[in-house]
Amino acid sequence: MSDPPRRTAAITAVGAYLPEDRLTNADLEAMVDTNDEWIRTRTGIRERRILRDPDKATAFMATEAARQCLERRGLAAEDVDLIIVGTVTPDMHFPASANLVQDALGATKAWGFDLSAACSGFLFALTTAARMVEAGSARNALVIGADTMSRIIDYTDRTTCVLFGDGAGAVLLEPNTEGLGVLDAVHYTDGSGADSLSQPAGGSLRPPTHETIDARLHYAQQDGRTVFKRAVVGMADAAAEIMERNGLTADDVRYLVPHQANLRIIDATARRMGLSEDKVMLNIERYGNTTAATLPLCLWDWESELKRGDNLVLAAFGGGFTWGATHLKWAYDGTGEGGTQNAEGAPE
Ligand code: ACO
């Protein structure tokens, strides 16, 4: 008797939310000692989206992205089984933003949680949810990457404030028995890098005090040079490892879907994989680094270009340190519904 087909978890729809307000390099020139040329050549960023409404935060953007994703798939919120939100900017330490999303969507039968892995949050959440769907523990899962970085960025610190933007992306995972979906993943953590990129205060080690606020310890802080060096190696190594493990050549890969932190880190990864520019998803120019949202925003932007059976390599590196790569076989022909062409608040 032949083995039953392997059950995998495939992405069957994507959704996104981007705030309408833009923060351009020219705006930043008026705020800190920086300039458009420095930002573009060092990072590749021209503008970012900022969620200005003080009554809205990560769960709001995550809900909007998830809602669009479910609408595109035609799935009712009450039929969702699992919600995982990758984020380091939850609305509150607890309850989890996943709970707020569950309630706002009306996903009355779902359970869920937040996953904290900084810029690798979506990648790690995708693997976690995929295993749940493969095992039959969930019929489907909403995997969301959402961050409101503008709320933890110090807009007097030119070394961080030029890098980040706000946004959310969501995908729906459903079972597949045709060899499509999430096929393999390699993930790594190195906590010895914790001090190189962190939000030092606000947790149980340094709860909020007047002193922590005066010392600006509730803002994200980083040693950019160290992060850069580790990210270049980590993302490229992980992408090369996933290609080798799965016998993929550069010709086999339709797209690299890279975390959008810095154009130079992305270029190094693509070079290591032997990929030409046209095989690299890039939107850093328009959104900056949206932390956990960068990968699903890329999938959303490129959705109409994707064909069933396309090999994608997703790769990320983030604070913590966290990093990894995933081999995904795309499961459907792009619907032509978006992203950037049709989504509300998206660039023209
Ligand atoms: N405008 C103008 N000058 C600046 C700015 C700015 N916004 N920021 C820093 N500088 C100055 C520095 O003060 C320094 O001046 P000095 O030589 O007089 O001391 C000079 O520019 C060079 O600084 P470096 O830090 O060496 O610049 P580098 O080329 O490394 O670029 C950057 C800095 C863009 C932050 C880079 O290190 C980087 O991308 N690191 C990765 C960090 C990152 O992306 N973190 C996000 C989360 S983790 C992730 O997503 C991978």
mmCIF file of C-alpha atoms and ligand atoms in Angstrom:
data_model
loop_
_atom_site.group_PDB
_atom_site.id
_atom_site.type_symbol
_atom_site.label_atom_id
_atom_site.label_comp_id
_atom_site.label_asym_id
_atom_site.label_seq_id
_atom_site.Cartn_x
_atom_site.Cartn_y
_atom_site.Cartn_z
ATOM 1 C CA MET A 1 0.000 0.000 0.000
ATOM 2 C CA SER A 2 1.368 3.439 -0.876
ATOM 3 C CA ASP A 3 1.737 6.077 1.836
ATOM 4 C CA PRO A 4 -1.101 8.616 2.037
ATOM 5 C CA PRO A 5 -0.119 12.016 0.530
ATOM 6 C CA ARG A 6 1.745 14.282 2.949
ATOM 7 C CA ARG A 7 -0.522 16.859 4.527
ATOM 8 C CA THR A 8 1.043 20.310 4.339
ATOM 9 C CA ALA A 9 -0.233 23.806 5.142
ATOM 10 C CA ALA A 10 -0.613 26.129 2.165
ATOM 11 C CA ILE A 11 -1.266 29.851 1.967
ATOM 12 C CA THR A 12 -4.691 30.293 0.364
ATOM 13 C CA ALA A 13 -5.175 34.075 0.760
ATOM 14 C CA VAL A 14 -3.320 37.232 1.790
ATOM 15 C CA GLY A 15 -4.416 40.552 3.256
ATOM 16 C CA ALA A 16 -2.754 43.730 4.478
ATOM 17 C CA TYR A 17 -3.259 47.040 6.162
ATOM 18 C CA LEU A 18 -1.080 50.107 5.715
ATOM 19 C CA PRO A 19 -1.845 53.400 7.488
ATOM 20 C CA GLU A 20 -2.417 56.271 5.076
ATOM 21 C CA ASP A 21 -0.024 58.772 6.693
ATOM 22 C CA ARG A 22 3.451 58.828 5.181
ATOM 23 C CA LEU A 23 6.696 59.898 6.815
ATOM 24 C CA THR A 24 9.143 60.819 4.064
ATOM 25 C CA ASN A 25 12.890 61.294 4.222
ATOM 26 C CA ALA A 26 12.244 65.021 3.778
ATOM 27 C CA ASP A 27 9.993 64.961 6.872
ATOM 28 C CA LEU A 28 12.793 63.275 8.846
ATOM 29 C CA GLU A 29 15.305 65.889 7.650
ATOM 30 C CA ALA A 30 13.201 68.428 9.533
ATOM 31 C CA MET A 31 13.210 66.301 12.701
ATOM 32 C CA VAL A 32 16.801 65.022 13.095
ATOM 33 C CA ASP A 33 20.248 65.610 11.586
ATOM 34 C CA THR A 34 19.898 63.351 8.550
ATOM 35 C CA ASN A 35 19.365 63.628 4.821
ATOM 36 C CA ASP A 36 17.555 61.855 2.034
ATOM 37 C CA GLU A 37 20.761 60.769 0.314
ATOM 38 C CA TRP A 38 22.191 59.125 3.469
ATOM 39 C CA ILE A 39 18.971 57.267 4.167
ATOM 40 C CA ARG A 40 18.488 56.053 0.593
ATOM 41 C CA THR A 41 22.065 54.905 0.045
ATOM 42 C CA ARG A 42 22.453 53.239 3.469
ATOM 43 C CA THR A 43 19.014 51.639 3.688
ATOM 44 C CA GLY A 44 17.018 51.971 0.440
ATOM 45 C CA ILE A 45 14.104 53.674 2.253
ATOM 46 C CA ARG A 46 12.236 56.704 0.857
ATOM 47 C CA GLU A 47 9.118 56.760 3.019
ATOM 48 C CA ARG A 48 7.238 54.812 5.687
ATOM 49 C CA ARG A 49 3.624 54.571 6.843
ATOM 50 C CA ILE A 50 2.718 55.820 10.321
ATOM 51 C CA LEU A 51 -0.402 54.997 12.337
ATOM 52 C CA ARG A 52 -1.260 58.413 13.774
ATOM 53 C CA ASP A 53 -4.617 57.707 15.453
ATOM 54 C CA PRO A 54 -3.755 57.367 19.162
ATOM 55 C CA ASP A 55 -6.787 55.151 19.740
ATOM 56 C CA LYS A 56 -5.568 52.547 17.260
ATOM 57 C CA ALA A 57 -2.571 50.240 17.458
ATOM 58 C CA THR A 58 -1.250 46.854 16.380
ATOM 59 C CA ALA A 59 -4.434 44.837 16.955
ATOM 60 C CA PHE A 60 -6.396 47.262 14.774
ATOM 61 C CA MET A 61 -3.998 46.893 11.829
ATOM 62 C CA ALA A 62 -3.788 43.123 12.356
ATOM 63 C CA THR A 63 -7.586 42.857 12.356
ATOM 64 C CA GLU A 64 -7.913 44.869 9.149
ATOM 65 C CA ALA A 65 -5.291 42.704 7.419
ATOM 66 C CA ALA A 66 -6.966 39.502 8.642
ATOM 67 C CA ARG A 67 -10.398 40.734 7.585
ATOM 68 C CA GLN A 68 -9.193 41.411 4.038
ATOM 69 C CA CYS A 69 -7.534 38.005 3.928
ATOM 70 C CA LEU A 70 -10.733 36.201 5.004
ATOM 71 C CA GLU A 71 -12.850 38.226 2.576
ATOM 72 C CA ARG A 72 -10.601 37.304 -0.331
ATOM 73 C CA ARG A 73 -10.878 33.630 0.593
ATOM 74 C CA GLY A 74 -14.609 33.860 1.328
ATOM 75 C CA LEU A 75 -14.141 32.326 4.763
ATOM 76 C CA ALA A 76 -16.348 33.411 7.675
ATOM 77 C CA ALA A 77 -14.556 34.583 10.816
ATOM 78 C CA GLU A 78 -16.403 31.976 12.881
ATOM 79 C CA ASP A 79 -14.745 29.245 10.806
ATOM 80 C CA VAL A 80 -11.218 30.295 11.820
ATOM 81 C CA ASP A 81 -9.494 27.824 14.186
ATOM 82 C CA LEU A 82 -6.205 29.491 15.126
ATOM 83 C CA ILE A 83 -4.778 33.037 15.145
ATOM 84 C CA ILE A 84 -1.079 33.744 15.692
ATOM 85 C CA VAL A 85 0.146 37.333 15.697
ATOM 86 C CA GLY A 86 3.890 37.913 15.279
ATOM 87 C CA THR A 87 4.614 41.244 16.960
ATOM 88 C CA VAL A 88 6.921 43.071 19.360
ATOM 89 C CA THR A 89 4.518 45.992 19.693
ATOM 90 C CA PRO A 90 1.364 44.369 21.090
ATOM 91 C CA ASP A 91 -1.353 46.783 22.229
ATOM 92 C CA MET A 92 -0.581 45.716 25.804
ATOM 93 C CA HIS A 93 1.731 43.160 27.447
ATOM 94 C CA PHE A 94 -1.447 41.181 28.045
ATOM 95 C CA PRO A 95 -3.936 40.200 26.891
ATOM 96 C CA ALA A 96 -2.283 39.164 23.641
ATOM 97 C CA SER A 97 -3.095 41.113 20.505
ATOM 98 C CA ALA A 98 -4.304 37.793 19.053
ATOM 99 C CA ASN A 99 -7.145 37.914 21.602
ATOM 100 C CA LEU A 100 -8.101 41.422 20.518
ATOM 101 C CA VAL A 101 -8.024 40.361 16.866
ATOM 102 C CA GLN A 102 -10.131 37.276 17.648
ATOM 103 C CA ASP A 103 -12.764 39.433 19.321
ATOM 104 C CA ALA A 104 -12.776 42.198 16.701
ATOM 105 C CA LEU A 105 -13.119 39.671 13.875
ATOM 106 C CA GLY A 106 -15.823 37.687 15.648
ATOM 107 C CA ALA A 107 -13.729 34.530 15.322
ATOM 108 C CA THR A 108 -15.757 32.893 18.052
ATOM 109 C CA LYS A 109 -14.272 29.409 17.712
ATOM 110 C CA ALA A 110 -10.618 30.409 17.393
ATOM 111 C CA TRP A 111 -7.833 30.337 19.956
ATOM 112 C CA GLY A 112 -4.535 32.096 19.552
ATOM 113 C CA PHE A 113 -1.502 33.823 20.941
ATOM 114 C CA ASP A 114 1.217 36.356 20.149
ATOM 115 C CA LEU A 115 4.682 35.274 19.095
ATOM 116 C CA SER A 116 7.627 37.516 19.913
ATOM 117 C CA ALA A 117 10.577 37.085 17.561
ATOM 118 C CA ALA A 118 11.025 40.666 16.319
ATOM 119 C CA CYS A 119 11.657 40.802 12.566
ATOM 120 C CA SER A 120 11.467 36.984 12.366
ATOM 121 C CA GLY A 121 8.029 37.010 14.033
ATOM 122 C CA PHE A 122 6.038 36.202 10.904
ATOM 123 C CA LEU A 123 8.471 33.493 9.784
ATOM 124 C CA PHE A 124 8.399 31.753 13.174
ATOM 125 C CA ALA A 125 4.599 32.130 13.410
ATOM 126 C CA LEU A 126 4.181 30.678 9.913
ATOM 127 C CA THR A 127 6.136 27.543 10.868
ATOM 128 C CA THR A 128 4.264 27.170 14.167
ATOM 129 C CA ALA A 129 0.854 27.510 12.524
ATOM 130 C CA ALA A 130 1.837 25.257 9.618
ATOM 131 C CA ARG A 131 2.734 22.456 12.041
ATOM 132 C CA MET A 132 -0.661 22.813 13.747
ATOM 133 C CA VAL A 133 -2.474 22.567 10.415
ATOM 134 C CA GLU A 134 -0.306 19.654 9.216
ATOM 135 C CA ALA A 135 -0.963 17.754 12.432
ATOM 136 C CA GLY A 136 -4.702 18.233 12.032
ATOM 137 C CA SER A 137 -4.899 20.224 15.284
ATOM 138 C CA ALA A 138 -6.310 23.176 13.341
ATOM 139 C CA ARG A 139 -8.375 23.147 10.145
ATOM 140 C CA ASN A 140 -6.916 26.524 9.271
ATOM 141 C CA ALA A 141 -4.873 29.329 10.764
ATOM 142 C CA LEU A 142 -4.559 33.070 10.376
ATOM 143 C CA VAL A 143 -0.899 34.050 10.566
ATOM 144 C CA ILE A 144 -0.414 37.777 11.019
ATOM 145 C CA GLY A 145 2.706 39.941 11.172
ATOM 146 C CA ALA A 146 1.891 43.360 12.630
ATOM 147 C CA ASP A 147 3.943 46.086 14.259
ATOM 148 C CA THR A 148 3.389 49.697 15.220
ATOM 149 C CA MET A 149 7.063 50.522 15.524
ATOM 150 C CA SER A 150 6.374 54.270 15.545
ATOM 151 C CA ARG A 151 5.116 53.856 19.138
ATOM 152 C CA ILE A 152 8.496 52.597 20.418
ATOM 153 C CA ILE A 153 10.792 54.674 18.212
ATOM 154 C CA ASP A 154 12.674 57.671 19.534
ATOM 155 C CA TYR A 155 12.183 60.381 16.920
ATOM 156 C CA THR A 156 15.197 62.259 18.314
ATOM 157 C CA ASP A 157 17.515 59.298 17.589
ATOM 158 C CA ARG A 158 18.612 59.428 13.957
ATOM 159 C CA THR A 159 20.208 55.978 14.118
ATOM 160 C CA THR A 160 16.819 54.254 14.544
ATOM 161 C CA CYS A 161 14.048 56.658 13.551
ATOM 162 C CA VAL A 162 14.809 56.595 9.835
ATOM 163 C CA LEU A 163 14.468 52.818 9.624
ATOM 164 C CA PHE A 164 11.005 51.829 10.761
ATOM 165 C CA GLY A 165 7.392 52.087 9.611
ATOM 166 C CA ASP A 166 3.997 50.664 10.656
ATOM 167 C CA GLY A 167 1.897 48.006 8.934
ATOM 168 C CA ALA A 168 0.315 44.578 9.055
ATOM 169 C CA GLY A 169 0.045 41.587 6.743
ATOM 170 C CA ALA A 170 -1.936 38.372 7.119
ATOM 171 C CA VAL A 171 -2.107 34.986 5.423
ATOM 172 C CA LEU A 172 -4.557 32.124 5.750
ATOM 173 C CA LEU A 173 -3.132 28.606 5.997
ATOM 174 C CA GLU A 174 -5.209 25.597 4.956
ATOM 175 C CA PRO A 175 -4.353 21.913 4.495
ATOM 176 C CA ASN A 176 -2.962 20.708 1.181
ATOM 177 C CA THR A 177 -2.182 17.216 -0.100
ATOM 178 C CA GLU A 178 -0.692 18.208 -3.486
ATOM 179 C CA GLY A 179 2.805 19.006 -2.282
ATOM 180 C CA LEU A 180 2.143 22.750 -2.005
ATOM 181 C CA GLY A 181 2.571 25.144 0.918
ATOM 182 C CA VAL A 182 5.160 25.333 3.698
ATOM 183 C CA LEU A 183 7.618 22.540 2.859
ATOM 184 C CA ASP A 184 10.651 23.200 5.046
ATOM 185 C CA ALA A 185 12.059 25.742 7.497
ATOM 186 C CA VAL A 186 15.301 26.453 9.345
ATOM 187 C CA HIS A 187 15.146 28.760 12.350
ATOM 188 C CA TYR A 188 17.732 30.035 14.799
ATOM 189 C CA THR A 189 17.940 32.070 17.998
ATOM 190 C CA ASP A 190 21.030 33.575 19.647
ATOM 191 C CA GLY A 191 20.168 35.365 22.868
ATOM 192 C CA SER A 192 23.740 36.578 23.291
ATOM 193 C CA GLY A 193 22.726 39.312 20.836
ATOM 194 C CA ALA A 194 19.943 40.540 23.132
ATOM 195 C CA ASP A 195 21.667 43.799 24.009
ATOM 196 C CA SER A 196 22.429 44.707 20.392
ATOM 197 C CA LEU A 197 18.784 45.445 19.633
ATOM 198 C CA SER A 198 16.131 45.746 22.307
ATOM 199 C CA GLN A 199 13.511 47.813 24.063
ATOM 200 C CA PRO A 200 15.371 47.942 27.376
ATOM 201 C CA ALA A 201 12.565 48.950 29.774
ATOM 202 C CA GLY A 202 8.897 48.210 30.284
ATOM 203 C CA GLY A 203 9.229 44.510 31.081
ATOM 204 C CA SER A 204 9.645 42.792 34.458
ATOM 205 C CA LEU A 205 13.380 43.540 34.609
ATOM 206 C CA ARG A 206 13.002 47.295 34.297
ATOM 207 C CA PRO A 207 9.387 48.214 34.900
ATOM 208 C CA PRO A 208 8.386 51.767 34.007
ATOM 209 C CA THR A 209 9.707 54.376 36.421
ATOM 210 C CA HIS A 210 10.384 58.071 36.072
ATOM 211 C CA GLU A 211 14.064 57.142 35.701
ATOM 212 C CA THR A 212 13.494 54.677 32.838
ATOM 213 C CA ILE A 213 11.381 57.230 31.041
ATOM 214 C CA ASP A 214 13.901 60.045 31.573
ATOM 215 C CA ALA A 215 16.638 57.738 30.236
ATOM 216 C CA ARG A 216 14.483 56.998 27.166
ATOM 217 C CA LEU A 217 14.727 53.263 27.853
ATOM 218 C CA HIS A 218 11.231 52.516 26.560
ATOM 219 C CA TYR A 219 12.351 53.164 23.025
ATOM 220 C CA ALA A 220 13.999 50.606 20.720
ATOM 221 C CA GLN A 221 17.767 50.869 20.879
ATOM 222 C CA GLN A 222 20.331 49.176 18.702
ATOM 223 C CA ASP A 223 23.957 48.847 17.822
ATOM 224 C CA GLY A 224 23.286 49.152 14.094
ATOM 225 C CA ARG A 225 26.720 48.008 12.941
ATOM 226 C CA THR A 226 26.609 44.770 14.950
ATOM 227 C CA VAL A 227 23.058 44.023 13.842
ATOM 228 C CA PHE A 228 24.003 44.689 10.237
ATOM 229 C CA LYS A 229 26.980 42.312 10.313
ATOM 230 C CA ARG A 230 25.010 39.512 11.945
ATOM 231 C CA ALA A 231 21.997 40.040 9.656
ATOM 232 C CA VAL A 232 24.031 39.843 6.442
ATOM 233 C CA VAL A 233 25.537 36.508 7.471
ATOM 234 C CA GLY A 234 22.444 35.070 9.172
ATOM 235 C CA MET A 235 19.951 35.741 6.395
ATOM 236 C CA ALA A 236 22.292 34.629 3.609
ATOM 237 C CA ASP A 237 23.367 31.459 5.455
ATOM 238 C CA ALA A 238 19.797 30.453 6.276
ATOM 239 C CA ALA A 239 18.628 31.053 2.696
ATOM 240 C CA ALA A 240 21.551 29.019 1.310
ATOM 241 C CA GLU A 241 20.852 26.230 3.813
ATOM 242 C CA ILE A 242 17.180 25.947 2.887
ATOM 243 C CA MET A 243 18.073 25.831 -0.826
ATOM 244 C CA GLU A 244 20.645 23.093 -0.265
ATOM 245 C CA ARG A 245 18.379 20.990 1.970
ATOM 246 C CA ASN A 246 15.639 21.105 -0.636
ATOM 247 C CA GLY A 247 17.852 20.666 -3.691
ATOM 248 C CA LEU A 248 16.872 24.086 -5.054
ATOM 249 C CA THR A 249 19.032 25.892 -7.607
ATOM 250 C CA ALA A 250 18.734 29.592 -8.388
ATOM 251 C CA ASP A 251 16.713 28.629 -11.492
ATOM 252 C CA ASP A 252 14.190 26.767 -9.327
ATOM 253 C CA VAL A 253 13.484 29.778 -7.105
ATOM 254 C CA ARG A 254 10.785 32.120 -8.412
ATOM 255 C CA TYR A 255 11.207 34.723 -5.667
ATOM 256 C CA LEU A 256 13.230 35.499 -2.580
ATOM 257 C CA VAL A 257 10.851 37.039 -0.034
ATOM 258 C CA PRO A 258 13.306 38.826 2.264
ATOM 259 C CA HIS A 259 12.797 40.730 5.486
ATOM 260 C CA GLN A 260 12.993 44.410 4.530
ATOM 261 C CA ALA A 261 15.508 45.913 6.960
ATOM 262 C CA ASN A 262 18.129 47.222 4.623
ATOM 263 C CA LEU A 263 18.631 46.957 0.875
ATOM 264 C CA ARG A 264 22.281 45.981 1.358
ATOM 265 C CA ILE A 265 21.344 43.004 3.578
ATOM 266 C CA ILE A 266 18.809 41.874 0.962
ATOM 267 C CA ASP A 267 21.333 42.237 -1.885
ATOM 268 C CA ALA A 268 23.871 40.128 0.002
ATOM 269 C CA THR A 269 21.294 37.360 0.512
ATOM 270 C CA ALA A 270 20.210 37.400 -3.135
ATOM 271 C CA ARG A 271 23.858 37.277 -4.279
ATOM 272 C CA ARG A 272 24.563 34.285 -2.050
ATOM 273 C CA MET A 273 21.540 32.511 -3.570
ATOM 274 C CA GLY A 274 22.655 33.411 -7.098
ATOM 275 C CA LEU A 275 19.394 35.262 -7.796
ATOM 276 C CA SER A 276 18.964 38.130 -10.240
ATOM 277 C CA GLU A 277 17.249 41.350 -9.122
ATOM 278 C CA ASP A 278 13.954 40.475 -10.783
ATOM 279 C CA LYS A 279 13.579 37.517 -8.420
ATOM 280 C CA VAL A 280 13.684 39.592 -5.240
ATOM 281 C CA MET A 281 10.559 41.081 -3.651
ATOM 282 C CA LEU A 282 11.311 44.637 -2.513
ATOM 283 C CA ASN A 283 9.057 47.195 -0.901
ATOM 284 C CA ILE A 284 11.421 48.714 1.671
ATOM 285 C CA GLU A 285 11.515 51.911 -0.394
ATOM 286 C CA ARG A 286 7.813 52.558 0.350
ATOM 287 C CA TYR A 287 7.257 51.058 3.816
ATOM 288 C CA GLY A 288 10.657 50.958 5.573
ATOM 289 C CA ASN A 289 11.208 48.179 8.091
ATOM 290 C CA THR A 290 7.778 47.125 9.373
ATOM 291 C CA THR A 291 9.361 44.394 11.587
ATOM 292 C CA ALA A 292 7.038 41.340 11.634
ATOM 293 C CA ALA A 293 4.918 42.714 8.789
ATOM 294 C CA THR A 294 7.558 42.841 6.050
ATOM 295 C CA LEU A 295 7.178 39.276 4.715
ATOM 296 C CA PRO A 296 3.365 39.154 4.459
ATOM 297 C CA LEU A 297 3.367 42.690 2.982
ATOM 298 C CA CYS A 298 5.723 41.438 0.262
ATOM 299 C CA LEU A 299 3.451 38.453 -0.453
ATOM 300 C CA TRP A 300 0.481 40.809 -0.602
ATOM 301 C CA ASP A 301 2.239 43.257 -2.937
ATOM 302 C CA TRP A 302 3.337 40.462 -5.271
ATOM 303 C CA GLU A 303 0.236 38.265 -4.988
ATOM 304 C CA SER A 304 -0.993 38.963 -8.516
ATOM 305 C CA GLU A 305 2.398 37.856 -9.946
ATOM 306 C CA LEU A 306 2.453 34.500 -8.176
ATOM 307 C CA LYS A 307 1.525 31.193 -9.810
ATOM 308 C CA ARG A 308 0.596 27.846 -8.342
ATOM 309 C CA GLY A 309 3.766 25.793 -7.865
ATOM 310 C CA ASP A 310 6.162 28.776 -7.645
ATOM 311 C CA ASN A 311 9.067 28.098 -5.268
ATOM 312 C CA LEU A 312 9.521 30.912 -2.770
ATOM 313 C CA VAL A 313 12.291 31.277 -0.213
ATOM 314 C CA LEU A 314 11.316 33.462 2.741
ATOM 315 C CA ALA A 315 14.223 34.757 4.842
ATOM 316 C CA ALA A 316 14.407 37.001 7.878
ATOM 317 C CA PHE A 317 16.747 38.295 10.571
ATOM 318 C CA GLY A 318 15.664 40.155 13.665
ATOM 319 C CA GLY A 319 16.377 41.359 17.157
ATOM 320 C CA GLY A 320 17.036 38.782 19.789
ATOM 321 C CA PHE A 321 18.810 37.597 17.626
ATOM 322 C CA THR A 322 16.351 35.510 15.609
ATOM 323 C CA TRP A 323 16.680 34.361 12.021
ATOM 324 C CA GLY A 324 15.780 31.710 9.511
ATOM 325 C CA ALA A 325 14.443 30.758 6.095
ATOM 326 C CA THR A 326 11.439 28.849 4.775
ATOM 327 C CA HIS A 327 10.777 26.991 1.542
ATOM 328 C CA LEU A 328 7.222 27.566 0.396
ATOM 329 C CA LYS A 329 5.497 26.327 -2.748
ATOM 330 C CA TRP A 330 2.800 28.830 -3.686
ATOM 331 C CA ALA A 331 -0.611 27.148 -3.909
ATOM 332 C CA TYR A 332 -2.747 29.280 -6.260
ATOM 333 C CA ASP A 333 -2.576 31.594 -9.236
ATOM 334 C CA GLY A 334 -2.592 35.220 -8.096
ATOM 335 C CA THR A 335 -6.071 36.681 -8.019
ATOM 336 C CA GLY A 336 -5.054 40.085 -9.311
ATOM 337 C CA GLU A 337 -6.781 41.607 -6.282
ATOM 338 C CA GLY A 338 -3.761 43.455 -5.011
ATOM 339 C CA GLY A 339 -1.831 44.434 -3.081
ATOM 340 C CA THR A 340 -0.599 47.831 -4.067
ATOM 341 C CA GLN A 341 -2.936 48.321 -6.985
ATOM 342 C CA ASN A 342 -6.172 47.958 -5.063
ATOM 343 C CA ALA A 343 -5.661 48.203 -1.356
ATOM 344 C CA GLU A 344 -7.016 51.154 0.512
ATOM 345 C CA GLY A 345 -4.230 53.465 1.609
ATOM 346 C CA ALA A 346 -1.689 51.819 -0.679
ATOM 347 C CA PRO A 347 0.637 53.833 -2.887
ATOM 348 C CA GLU A 348 -0.548 54.743 -6.357
HETATM 349 N N1 ACO B 1 21.592 60.152 9.045
HETATM 350 C C1 ACO B 1 22.861 60.595 8.860
HETATM 351 N N2 ACO B 1 23.925 60.012 9.470
HETATM 352 C C2 ACO B 1 23.674 58.961 10.266
HETATM 353 C C3 ACO B 1 22.374 58.478 10.490
HETATM 354 C C4 ACO B 1 21.311 59.122 9.843
HETATM 355 N N3 ACO B 1 20.036 58.731 9.984
HETATM 356 N N4 ACO B 1 22.462 57.428 11.335
HETATM 357 C C5 ACO B 1 23.744 57.250 11.617
HETATM 358 N N5 ACO B 1 24.494 58.194 10.983
HETATM 359 C C6 ACO B 1 25.929 58.357 11.004
HETATM 360 C C7 ACO B 1 26.562 57.724 12.219
HETATM 361 O O1 ACO B 1 26.473 58.566 13.342
HETATM 362 C C8 ACO B 1 27.983 57.516 11.751
HETATM 363 O O2 ACO B 1 28.664 58.722 11.880
HETATM 364 P P1 ACO B 1 30.171 58.716 12.416
HETATM 365 O O3 ACO B 1 30.932 57.912 11.403
HETATM 366 O O4 ACO B 1 30.499 60.160 12.460
HETATM 367 O O5 ACO B 1 30.119 58.051 13.762
HETATM 368 C C9 ACO B 1 27.824 57.238 10.264
HETATM 369 O O6 ACO B 1 26.515 57.707 9.906
HETATM 370 C C10 ACO B 1 27.958 55.775 9.919
HETATM 371 O O7 ACO B 1 27.187 55.021 10.823
HETATM 372 P P2 ACO B 1 27.094 53.472 10.726
HETATM 373 O O8 ACO B 1 26.234 52.976 11.853
HETATM 374 O O9 ACO B 1 28.420 52.857 10.530
HETATM 375 O O10 ACO B 1 26.292 53.345 9.353
HETATM 376 P P3 ACO B 1 25.959 52.057 8.592
HETATM 377 O O11 ACO B 1 26.494 52.122 7.239
HETATM 378 O O12 ACO B 1 26.242 50.821 9.410
HETATM 379 O O13 ACO B 1 24.373 52.181 8.473
HETATM 380 C C11 ACO B 1 22.411 51.333 9.536
HETATM 381 C C12 ACO B 1 23.574 52.276 9.648
HETATM 382 C C13 ACO B 1 21.570 51.729 8.346
HETATM 383 C C14 ACO B 1 21.587 51.435 10.817
HETATM 384 C C15 ACO B 1 22.963 49.918 9.352
HETATM 385 O O14 ACO B 1 23.923 49.615 10.329
HETATM 386 C C16 ACO B 1 21.881 48.888 9.420
HETATM 387 O O15 ACO B 1 21.029 48.801 8.578
HETATM 388 N N6 ACO B 1 21.923 48.026 10.440
HETATM 389 C C17 ACO B 1 20.900 47.031 10.608
HETATM 390 C C18 ACO B 1 20.000 47.560 11.641
HETATM 391 C C19 ACO B 1 18.585 47.243 11.387
HETATM 392 O O16 ACO B 1 18.091 47.146 10.290
HETATM 393 N N7 ACO B 1 17.896 47.097 12.474
HETATM 394 C C20 ACO B 1 16.519 46.890 12.389
HETATM 395 C C21 ACO B 1 16.022 45.715 13.070
HETATM 396 S S1 ACO B 1 16.944 44.278 12.837
HETATM 397 C C22 ACO B 1 16.646 43.868 11.334
HETATM 398 O O17 ACO B 1 15.594 44.153 10.871
HETATM 399 C C23 ACO B 1 17.679 43.117 10.611
#
